CSV table of C-alpha atoms and ligand atoms in Angstrom, one decimal:
chain,number,residue,atom,x,y,z
O,1,MET,CA,-11.3,31.6,2.5
O,2,TYR,CA,-8.1,29.7,1.6
O,3,ASN,CA,-6.4,27.8,4.4
O,4,ILE,CA,-2.8,26.8,3.8
O,5,GLN,CA,-0.1,25.8,6.3
O,6,PRO,CA,3.6,25.8,5.9
O,7,VAL,CA,5.1,22.3,6.4
O,8,ALA,CA,8.7,23.2,5.6
O,9,GLU,CA,10.5,25.7,3.4
O,10,ASP,CA,8.6,26.0,0.1
O,11,VAL,CA,6.3,23.2,1.1
O,12,PHE,CA,2.6,23.9,2.0
O,13,TYR,CA,-0.3,21.9,3.3
O,14,VAL,CA,-3.3,22.6,1.0
O,15,GLY,CA,-5.6,19.8,2.2
O,16,ALA,CA,-9.0,20.2,3.8
O,17,SER,CA,-11.1,18.4,6.3
O,18,ASP,CA,-14.6,17.0,6.0
O,19,ARG,CA,-16.7,17.0,9.2
O,20,ARG,CA,-20.0,16.2,7.4
O,21,LEU,CA,-19.3,12.7,6.0
O,22,ALA,CA,-20.9,10.0,8.2
O,23,LYS,CA,-18.9,7.0,6.9
O,24,PHE,CA,-15.5,6.8,5.3
O,25,GLU,CA,-15.8,4.5,2.2
O,26,ASN,CA,-19.5,4.5,3.2
O,27,LEU,CA,-18.4,1.9,5.7
O,28,PHE,CA,-16.5,3.3,8.7
O,29,PRO,CA,-18.1,5.9,11.0
O,30,ILE,CA,-16.0,9.0,11.3
O,31,PRO,CA,-17.6,11.1,14.1
O,32,ARG,CA,-14.3,13.1,14.3
O,33,GLY,CA,-14.3,13.7,10.5
O,34,VAL,CA,-11.4,13.1,8.2
O,35,SER,CA,-8.8,15.2,6.5
O,36,TYR,CA,-7.8,14.8,2.8
O,37,ASN,CA,-4.2,16.0,2.7
O,38,SER,CA,-2.4,17.4,-0.2
O,39,TYR,CA,0.8,19.4,-0.5
O,40,VAL,CA,2.3,22.0,-2.8
O,41,ILE,CA,6.0,22.5,-3.4
O,42,VAL,CA,6.9,25.9,-4.8
O,43,ASP,CA,10.5,25.8,-6.1
O,44,GLU,CA,12.1,26.4,-9.5
O,45,LYS,CA,9.3,24.1,-10.6
O,46,THR,CA,6.0,23.8,-8.8
O,47,ALA,CA,4.3,20.6,-7.9
O,48,VAL,CA,1.0,19.6,-6.3
O,49,LEU,CA,1.2,16.3,-4.5
O,50,ASP,CA,-2.2,14.5,-4.8
O,51,THR,CA,-5.6,16.1,-4.8
O,52,ALA,CA,-8.6,15.7,-2.6
O,53,ALA,CA,-12.1,14.2,-2.3
O,54,ALA,CA,-15.0,15.8,-4.1
O,55,SER,CA,-16.6,16.9,-0.9
O,56,VAL,CA,-13.8,19.4,-0.2
O,57,SER,CA,-12.6,20.2,-3.7
O,58,ALA,CA,-13.8,23.8,-3.7
O,59,GLN,CA,-11.8,24.5,-0.6
O,60,TYR,CA,-8.9,22.5,-1.9
O,61,LEU,CA,-8.7,24.3,-5.2
O,62,GLU,CA,-8.7,27.7,-3.4
O,63,ASN,CA,-5.9,26.4,-1.2
O,64,VAL,CA,-3.8,25.3,-4.1
O,65,ALA,CA,-4.2,28.6,-5.9
O,66,ALA,CA,-3.2,30.4,-2.7
O,67,ALA,CA,-0.1,28.3,-2.3
O,68,LEU,CA,0.9,28.8,-6.0
O,69,ASP,CA,0.3,32.5,-5.6
O,70,GLY,CA,0.1,33.1,-9.3
O,71,ARG,CA,2.8,30.7,-10.4
O,72,PRO,CA,2.0,28.2,-13.1
O,73,LEU,CA,1.8,24.5,-12.0
O,74,ASP,CA,4.4,22.3,-13.5
O,75,TYR,CA,3.6,18.9,-12.0
O,76,LEU,CA,0.6,17.1,-10.5
O,77,VAL,CA,2.1,14.1,-8.6
O,78,ILE,CA,-0.3,11.2,-8.0
O,79,HIS,CA,0.9,8.9,-5.2
O,80,HIS,CA,-2.4,7.2,-4.8
O,81,MET,CA,-5.3,7.5,-7.2
O,82,GLU,CA,-8.2,6.3,-5.0
O,83,PRO,CA,-11.0,8.8,-5.4
O,84,ASP,CA,-10.8,10.2,-1.9
O,85,HIS,CA,-7.5,11.7,-3.1
O,86,CYS,CA,-8.0,12.1,-6.8
O,87,SER,CA,-11.5,13.4,-7.4
O,88,ALA,CA,-10.0,16.9,-8.1
O,89,ILE,CA,-7.5,15.7,-10.7
O,90,GLU,CA,-9.5,16.9,-13.7
O,91,ALA,CA,-10.3,20.2,-11.9
O,92,VAL,CA,-6.6,20.8,-11.2
O,93,LEU,CA,-5.7,20.1,-14.8
O,94,ALA,CA,-8.5,22.2,-16.1
O,95,ARG,CA,-7.3,25.2,-14.0
O,96,TRP,CA,-3.6,24.7,-14.6
O,97,PRO,CA,-3.6,23.1,-18.1
O,98,THR,CA,0.2,23.2,-18.5
O,99,ALA,CA,0.7,20.8,-15.5
O,100,GLN,CA,2.1,17.4,-16.3
O,101,LEU,CA,0.8,14.4,-14.5
O,102,VAL,CA,3.4,12.3,-12.6
O,103,CYS,CA,2.4,8.8,-11.7
O,104,ASN,CA,3.3,5.2,-12.4
O,105,ASP,CA,2.0,2.8,-15.0
O,106,LYS,CA,-0.5,1.1,-12.7
O,107,ALA,CA,-1.9,4.5,-11.6
O,108,ALA,CA,-2.3,5.6,-15.2
O,109,ASP,CA,-4.2,2.4,-15.9
O,110,ILE,CA,-6.6,2.7,-13.0
O,111,MET,CA,-7.0,6.5,-13.4
O,112,THR,CA,-8.5,5.9,-16.8
O,113,GLU,CA,-11.0,3.6,-15.3
O,114,TYR,CA,-12.3,6.3,-13.0
O,115,PHE,CA,-11.4,9.6,-14.8
O,116,PHE,CA,-10.5,10.9,-18.2
O,117,HIS,CA,-13.3,9.0,-20.0
O,118,ASP,CA,-13.5,11.6,-22.8
O,119,ASP,CA,-9.9,12.6,-23.1
O,120,GLU,CA,-6.9,10.6,-22.0
O,121,THR,CA,-4.3,13.1,-23.3
O,122,ALA,CA,-3.1,14.0,-19.8
O,123,VAL,CA,-2.6,10.4,-18.8
O,124,ASP,CA,-0.9,9.6,-22.1
O,125,ALA,CA,1.5,12.5,-21.6
O,126,SER,CA,2.2,11.7,-18.0
O,127,LEU,CA,5.7,11.1,-16.5
O,128,ARG,CA,5.9,7.5,-15.4
O,129,MET,CA,7.9,6.9,-12.2
O,130,LYS,CA,9.5,3.6,-11.2
O,131,GLU,CA,11.3,2.6,-8.0
O,132,GLY,CA,14.2,5.1,-7.4
O,133,ASP,CA,13.2,7.5,-10.1
O,134,THR,CA,13.5,11.2,-9.2
O,135,LEU,CA,11.6,14.4,-10.0
O,136,PHE,CA,13.8,17.5,-9.9
O,137,LEU,CA,12.1,20.6,-8.7
O,138,GLY,CA,15.1,22.8,-7.8
O,139,ARG,CA,16.2,22.8,-4.2
O,140,HIS,CA,13.7,19.9,-3.7
O,141,GLU,CA,14.0,16.6,-5.5
O,142,LEU,CA,11.5,13.8,-5.0
O,143,THR,CA,12.7,10.2,-5.1
O,144,PHE,CA,9.9,7.6,-5.6
O,145,VAL,CA,9.4,4.5,-3.7
O,146,MET,CA,6.8,2.0,-4.8
O,147,ALA,CA,4.4,0.8,-2.1
O,148,PRO,CA,1.9,-1.5,-3.9
O,149,MET,CA,-1.1,-2.5,-1.8
O,150,VAL,CA,-0.5,0.1,0.8
O,151,HIS,CA,-3.4,0.5,0.1
O,152,TRP,CA,-4.1,-0.1,-3.6
O,153,PRO,CA,-1.7,-1.6,-6.2
O,154,GLU,CA,-0.6,1.7,-7.7
O,155,VAL,CA,0.5,3.3,-4.5
O,156,MET,CA,3.9,5.0,-4.4
O,157,MET,CA,5.5,7.3,-1.9
O,158,SER,CA,8.2,9.9,-2.4
O,159,VAL,CA,10.9,11.4,-0.2
O,160,ASP,CA,12.1,14.9,-0.6
O,161,ALA,CA,15.9,15.1,-0.3
O,162,ALA,CA,15.9,18.7,0.9
O,163,THR,CA,13.5,18.3,3.8
O,164,GLY,CA,13.5,14.6,4.4
O,165,ILE,CA,9.7,14.6,4.1
O,166,LEU,CA,8.3,11.2,3.2
O,167,PHE,CA,5.0,11.7,1.3
O,168,SER,CA,3.6,8.5,2.5
O,169,ALA,CA,0.2,8.2,0.8
O,170,ASP,CA,-2.3,6.4,3.0
O,171,ALA,CA,0.3,4.9,5.3
O,172,PHE,CA,0.7,6.6,8.7
O,173,GLY,CA,-2.7,8.2,8.2
O,174,THR,CA,-5.7,8.3,10.5
O,175,PHE,CA,-9.3,9.3,10.7
O,176,GLY,CA,-10.0,12.6,12.3
O,177,ALA,CA,-10.4,16.2,10.9
O,178,LEU,CA,-7.5,18.6,11.4
O,179,ASP,CA,-8.4,21.5,13.5
O,180,ALA,CA,-5.9,24.2,14.7
O,181,THR,CA,-2.8,22.4,13.8
O,182,ILE,CA,-1.6,20.0,11.1
O,183,PHE,CA,1.3,18.7,13.3
O,184,ALA,CA,1.1,15.5,15.4
O,185,ASP,CA,3.5,16.9,18.0
O,186,GLU,CA,1.0,19.7,18.8
O,187,LEU,CA,-1.8,17.2,19.4
O,188,ARG,CA,-2.4,14.8,22.3
O,189,PHE,CA,-2.0,12.1,19.7
O,190,GLU,CA,-1.6,9.0,21.9
O,191,GLU,CA,-4.5,10.0,24.2
O,192,GLU,CA,-6.9,11.4,21.6
O,193,TRP,CA,-6.0,10.1,18.2
O,194,LEU,CA,-4.4,6.6,18.6
O,195,PRO,CA,-7.7,4.7,18.7
O,196,ASP,CA,-8.8,6.3,15.4
O,197,ALA,CA,-5.3,5.7,13.9
O,198,ARG,CA,-5.5,2.1,14.9
O,199,ARG,CA,-9.0,1.8,13.6
O,200,TYR,CA,-7.9,3.3,10.3
O,201,TYR,CA,-4.9,1.0,10.0
O,202,ALA,CA,-6.7,-2.2,10.9
O,203,ASN,CA,-9.7,-1.6,8.7
O,204,ILE,CA,-8.0,0.1,5.7
O,205,VAL,CA,-4.5,-1.4,5.5
O,206,GLY,CA,-4.7,-4.2,8.0
O,207,LYS,CA,-4.9,-6.9,5.4
O,208,PHE,CA,-1.6,-5.9,3.8
O,209,GLY,CA,0.8,-6.5,6.6
O,210,LYS,CA,3.5,-8.0,4.4
O,211,GLN,CA,3.4,-5.1,2.1
O,212,VAL,CA,3.6,-2.6,5.0
O,213,GLN,CA,6.6,-4.5,6.3
O,214,ARG,CA,8.3,-4.1,2.9
O,215,VAL,CA,7.7,-0.4,3.0
O,216,LEU,CA,9.0,-0.1,6.6
O,217,LYS,CA,12.2,-1.8,5.5
O,218,LYS,CA,12.6,0.6,2.6
O,219,ALA,CA,11.9,3.6,4.9
O,220,LYS,CA,14.8,2.5,7.1
O,221,ALA,CA,17.2,3.1,4.2
O,222,LEU,CA,15.8,6.6,3.6
O,223,ASP,CA,16.6,9.9,5.3
O,224,VAL,CA,13.1,10.4,6.7
O,225,ARG,CA,12.8,13.5,8.9
O,226,MET,CA,9.1,14.1,8.4
O,227,ILE,CA,6.1,12.0,7.4
O,228,ALA,CA,3.3,13.7,5.4
O,229,PRO,CA,0.4,11.3,4.9
O,230,LEU,CA,-2.8,11.7,2.9
O,231,HIS,CA,-5.0,11.7,6.1
O,232,GLY,CA,-4.3,13.0,9.5
O,233,PRO,CA,-1.5,15.0,11.0
O,234,VAL,CA,2.1,15.5,9.7
O,235,TRP,CA,4.9,14.0,11.8
O,236,ARG,CA,8.0,16.1,12.2
O,237,LYS,CA,9.7,15.1,15.5
O,238,ALA,CA,12.1,12.2,15.6
O,239,ASP,CA,10.6,10.7,18.7
O,240,GLY,CA,7.1,10.8,17.3
O,241,ILE,CA,8.2,9.3,14.0
O,242,ALA,CA,9.9,6.5,15.9
O,243,TRP,CA,6.8,5.9,18.0
O,244,LEU,CA,4.6,5.8,14.9
O,245,LEU,CA,6.9,3.4,13.0
O,246,GLY,CA,6.9,1.2,16.1
O,247,LYS,CA,3.1,1.0,16.0
O,248,TYR,CA,3.1,0.2,12.3
O,249,ASP,CA,5.7,-2.5,12.8
O,250,LEU,CA,3.6,-4.2,15.5
O,251,TRP,CA,0.3,-3.8,13.6
O,252,SER,CA,1.8,-5.1,10.3
O,253,ARG,CA,3.3,-8.1,12.0
O,254,TYR,CA,-0.1,-8.8,13.6
O,255,GLN,CA,1.5,-8.5,17.1
O,256,PRO,CA,-0.7,-7.2,19.9
O,257,GLU,CA,0.1,-3.8,21.4
O,258,ASP,CA,-1.3,-4.6,24.8
O,259,GLN,CA,-1.3,-7.7,27.0
O,260,ALA,CA,-5.0,-7.4,27.7
O,261,VAL,CA,-8.4,-9.0,27.2
O,262,VAL,CA,-11.1,-7.8,24.9
O,263,ILE,CA,-14.5,-9.4,25.3
O,264,LEU,CA,-16.8,-9.1,22.3
O,265,TYR,CA,-20.3,-10.4,22.9
O,266,GLY,CA,-23.6,-10.7,21.1
O,267,SER,CA,-26.7,-11.0,23.2
O,268,MET,CA,-30.3,-11.2,22.2
O,269,TYR,CA,-31.9,-10.9,25.7
O,270,GLY,CA,-29.1,-9.9,28.0
O,271,ASN,CA,-28.0,-13.3,29.3
O,272,THR,CA,-24.8,-13.6,27.2
O,273,ALA,CA,-24.2,-9.9,28.1
O,274,SER,CA,-24.5,-10.8,31.8
O,275,ALA,CA,-22.0,-13.6,31.5
O,276,ALA,CA,-19.6,-11.4,29.6
O,277,GLN,CA,-19.8,-8.7,32.3
O,278,ALA,CA,-19.3,-11.2,35.1
O,279,LEU,CA,-16.3,-12.6,33.1
O,280,ALA,CA,-14.8,-9.1,32.7
O,281,SER,CA,-15.2,-8.4,36.4
O,282,ARG,CA,-13.4,-11.7,37.4
O,283,ILE,CA,-10.6,-11.3,34.9
O,284,GLY,CA,-10.2,-7.7,35.8
O,285,ALA,CA,-10.1,-8.5,39.5
O,286,ALA,CA,-7.1,-10.7,38.7
O,287,GLY,CA,-5.3,-7.6,37.5
O,288,VAL,CA,-5.7,-8.1,33.7
O,289,PRO,CA,-6.8,-5.1,31.7
O,290,THR,CA,-10.2,-6.0,30.2
O,291,ALA,CA,-12.6,-4.2,27.9
O,292,VAL,CA,-16.1,-5.3,27.0
O,293,TYR,CA,-18.1,-4.5,23.8
O,294,ASP,CA,-21.6,-5.5,22.6
O,295,ILE,CA,-21.0,-6.2,19.0
O,296,SER,CA,-24.7,-5.4,18.1
O,297,VAL,CA,-24.1,-1.7,19.1
O,298,THR,CA,-20.3,-1.3,18.7
O,299,ASP,CA,-19.3,-0.5,15.1
O,300,LYS,CA,-17.5,-3.4,13.6
O,301,SER,CA,-14.5,-1.2,12.7
O,302,GLN,CA,-14.0,-0.5,16.4
O,303,ALA,CA,-14.3,-4.2,17.3
O,304,VAL,CA,-11.7,-5.0,14.6
O,305,ALA,CA,-9.4,-2.3,16.0
O,306,GLU,CA,-9.7,-3.7,19.5
O,307,CYS,CA,-8.8,-7.1,18.2
O,308,TRP,CA,-5.7,-5.5,16.7
O,309,ARG,CA,-4.8,-4.0,20.1
O,310,ALA,CA,-5.3,-6.8,22.5
O,311,SER,CA,-3.4,-10.1,23.0
O,312,HIS,CA,-6.5,-12.1,24.2
O,313,ILE,CA,-10.0,-12.0,22.7
O,314,VAL,CA,-13.0,-13.6,24.2
O,315,LEU,CA,-15.9,-14.1,21.8
O,316,ALA,CA,-19.3,-14.8,23.3
O,317,ALA,CA,-22.4,-15.4,21.2
O,318,PRO,CA,-25.7,-17.1,21.0
O,319,THR,CA,-26.6,-19.8,18.6
O,320,TYR,CA,-29.0,-18.4,16.0
O,321,ASN,CA,-31.1,-20.3,13.5
O,322,GLY,CA,-28.7,-23.2,14.2
O,323,GLY,CA,-25.8,-21.0,13.2
O,324,LEU,CA,-23.9,-18.2,14.6
O,325,PHE,CA,-25.4,-14.9,15.8
O,326,PRO,CA,-25.1,-12.8,12.7
O,327,PRO,CA,-23.0,-9.8,14.1
O,328,MET,CA,-20.5,-12.3,15.4
O,329,GLU,CA,-20.3,-14.1,12.0
O,330,ASP,CA,-19.9,-10.8,10.3
O,331,LEU,CA,-17.0,-9.8,12.7
O,332,LEU,CA,-15.2,-13.1,12.2
O,333,ASN,CA,-15.5,-12.9,8.4
O,334,ASP,CA,-13.9,-9.4,8.6
O,335,LEU,CA,-11.1,-10.6,10.9
O,336,LYS,CA,-10.4,-13.3,8.3
O,337,ALA,CA,-10.5,-10.9,5.4
O,338,LEU,CA,-8.2,-8.5,7.2
O,339,ASN,CA,-5.8,-11.4,8.0
O,340,LEU,CA,-5.7,-10.9,11.8
O,341,HIS,CA,-3.7,-13.7,13.5
O,342,ASN,CA,-1.3,-14.2,16.4
O,343,ARG,CA,-4.0,-13.9,19.1
O,344,THR,CA,-5.3,-16.1,21.9
O,345,PHE,CA,-9.0,-16.7,21.9
O,346,ALA,CA,-11.5,-18.0,24.4
O,347,LEU,CA,-15.1,-18.8,23.5
O,348,VAL,CA,-18.5,-18.5,25.3
O,349,GLU,CA,-21.5,-20.1,23.5
O,350,ASN,CA,-25.1,-19.8,24.4
O,351,GLY,CA,-27.9,-22.1,23.2
O,352,SER,CA,-30.9,-23.6,24.9
O,353,TRP,CA,-31.8,-26.7,23.0
O,354,SER,CA,-28.8,-27.1,20.6
O,355,PRO,CA,-25.8,-24.8,21.4
O,356,ALA,CA,-23.6,-24.7,18.3
O,357,SER,CA,-22.0,-21.2,18.3
O,358,GLY,CA,-18.8,-22.4,20.1
O,359,LYS,CA,-18.0,-25.0,17.5
O,360,LEU,CA,-18.9,-22.6,14.7
O,361,MET,CA,-16.7,-19.8,16.2
O,362,ALA,CA,-13.8,-22.2,16.6
O,363,ALA,CA,-14.1,-23.3,13.0
O,364,LYS,CA,-13.9,-19.6,11.9
O,365,LEU,CA,-10.9,-19.0,14.1
O,366,ALA,CA,-9.1,-21.9,12.5
O,367,GLU,CA,-9.2,-20.0,9.3
O,368,LEU,CA,-7.3,-17.0,10.7
O,369,GLY,CA,-3.8,-16.8,9.3
O,370,GLU,CA,-1.8,-19.9,8.8
O,371,PRO,CA,-2.8,-23.1,10.8
O,372,ASP,CA,-1.9,-22.7,14.5
O,373,ASP,CA,-1.4,-18.9,14.1
O,374,CYS,CA,-4.1,-18.4,16.7
O,375,ARG,CA,-4.4,-20.2,20.0
O,376,LEU,CA,-7.7,-21.3,21.4
O,377,LEU,CA,-7.9,-21.8,25.2
O,378,ASP,CA,-9.1,-25.3,25.9
O,379,ALA,CA,-12.6,-25.1,27.3
O,380,ILE,CA,-15.6,-23.5,25.7
O,381,LEU,CA,-18.0,-22.0,28.3
O,382,THR,CA,-21.5,-23.2,27.4
O,383,ILE,CA,-24.5,-21.3,28.6
O,384,ARG,CA,-27.9,-22.9,28.5
O,385,GLY,CA,-30.1,-19.8,28.3
O,386,ALA,CA,-28.6,-18.0,31.3
O,387,LEU,CA,-25.9,-18.6,33.8
O,388,CYS,CA,-27.1,-19.4,37.3
O,389,ALA,CA,-25.5,-20.0,40.7
O,390,ALA,CA,-25.1,-23.7,39.9
O,391,ASP,CA,-22.8,-22.7,37.0
O,392,THR,CA,-20.4,-20.8,39.3
O,393,PRO,CA,-17.7,-23.5,39.5
O,394,VAL,CA,-17.6,-23.9,35.7
O,395,PHE,CA,-17.7,-20.2,35.1
O,396,GLU,CA,-14.9,-19.4,37.6
O,397,THR,CA,-12.7,-22.1,36.2
O,398,PHE,CA,-13.2,-20.7,32.7
O,399,ALA,CA,-12.5,-17.1,33.8
O,400,ASP,CA,-9.5,-18.1,35.9
O,401,ALA,CA,-8.0,-20.0,33.0
O,402,ILE,CA,-8.0,-16.8,30.9
O,403,ALA,CA,-6.5,-14.7,33.8
O,404,ALA,CA,-3.9,-17.4,34.4
O,405,ASP,CA,-2.7,-17.2,30.8
O,406,PHE,CA,-1.2,-13.8,31.7
O,407,ARG,CA,1.0,-15.2,34.5
I,501,LIG,FE1,-7.1,7.5,1.5
I,501,LIG,FE2,-6.6,4.4,-0.1
I,501,LIG,O1,-7.3,6.2,0.1
């Protein structure tokens, strides 16, 4: 059964949600599913904006046909050619063979690496957009805005002059299937969706803060009245759009959202865990919001997202094979790859005969951002196997120094 939703006059949502996929990009768990959004504009000319993933392509094609309602398709616009959005390109062109591809030079290059192996006629005949170029559809006219590296190099966005819809590609998207509504203002977004939106941003786009900042500057000059991303709900209320732009501004400048502590610990036998819990209780008792995660059981994408959220990060890990506990090493490698910086860190190391994890974690932190972008609180708390009553003064001094940093 087709399922299309009106977004604005002549503009239809034709995307579909996947609730079966376990991991997005085969990396990030998505227990709430994910939507692959696509839009159809039915005007003097008709246009499909992006396609969908292979897993939902049957539903997607049924939706497109319903939205076109027998009209021929004039344009297939590709804002972002990553296969989660473009697996159905060839199927769309096979079903509506008169449609002309609209993309940019970079997208055309990359598309031929993934698709069109036997016949590149459609790519060769494509309309190539550059910054500021327009596509006239009738009442609707799309103006294209290049957004390289948000999230791949070929990404572009477009804004529709008639409706003020910014078709924003991956930007402003989120994990999470769309259920009864496609509109953010009909969801409890901040309560129920924000953690997944942050996790999506940090892990998918987090590395590209400078590029996101460039797009945000461009967006300020546009008449944006709605945001229609390729994942997650559509934004149509001014206050919601302002709130979302504010989140993206913070995230892309690597500024924390919350003055808060996140404790991320690895623990083989529970002793580092015990220290982390005691630390959380003492910092929390000082009135500082504090969250605790075991990085052996918390998905790394969630740990990364929490590092994006909080101002202070405590890393606690055993020494392992003379090196760093592997899940902690993995997390720190990811934070570096994603370019996290502008945070304050405190370190807890554990090691019976030769504790080294504190020094190793400090060395990894020194690689985050530019030199001195991250601050390391002075003392490293060293645990020899397990904390005991005799360690209380040292432990309390360490915990109180973290809490004091909030005053
Ligand atoms: Fe949703 Fe970068 O693809």
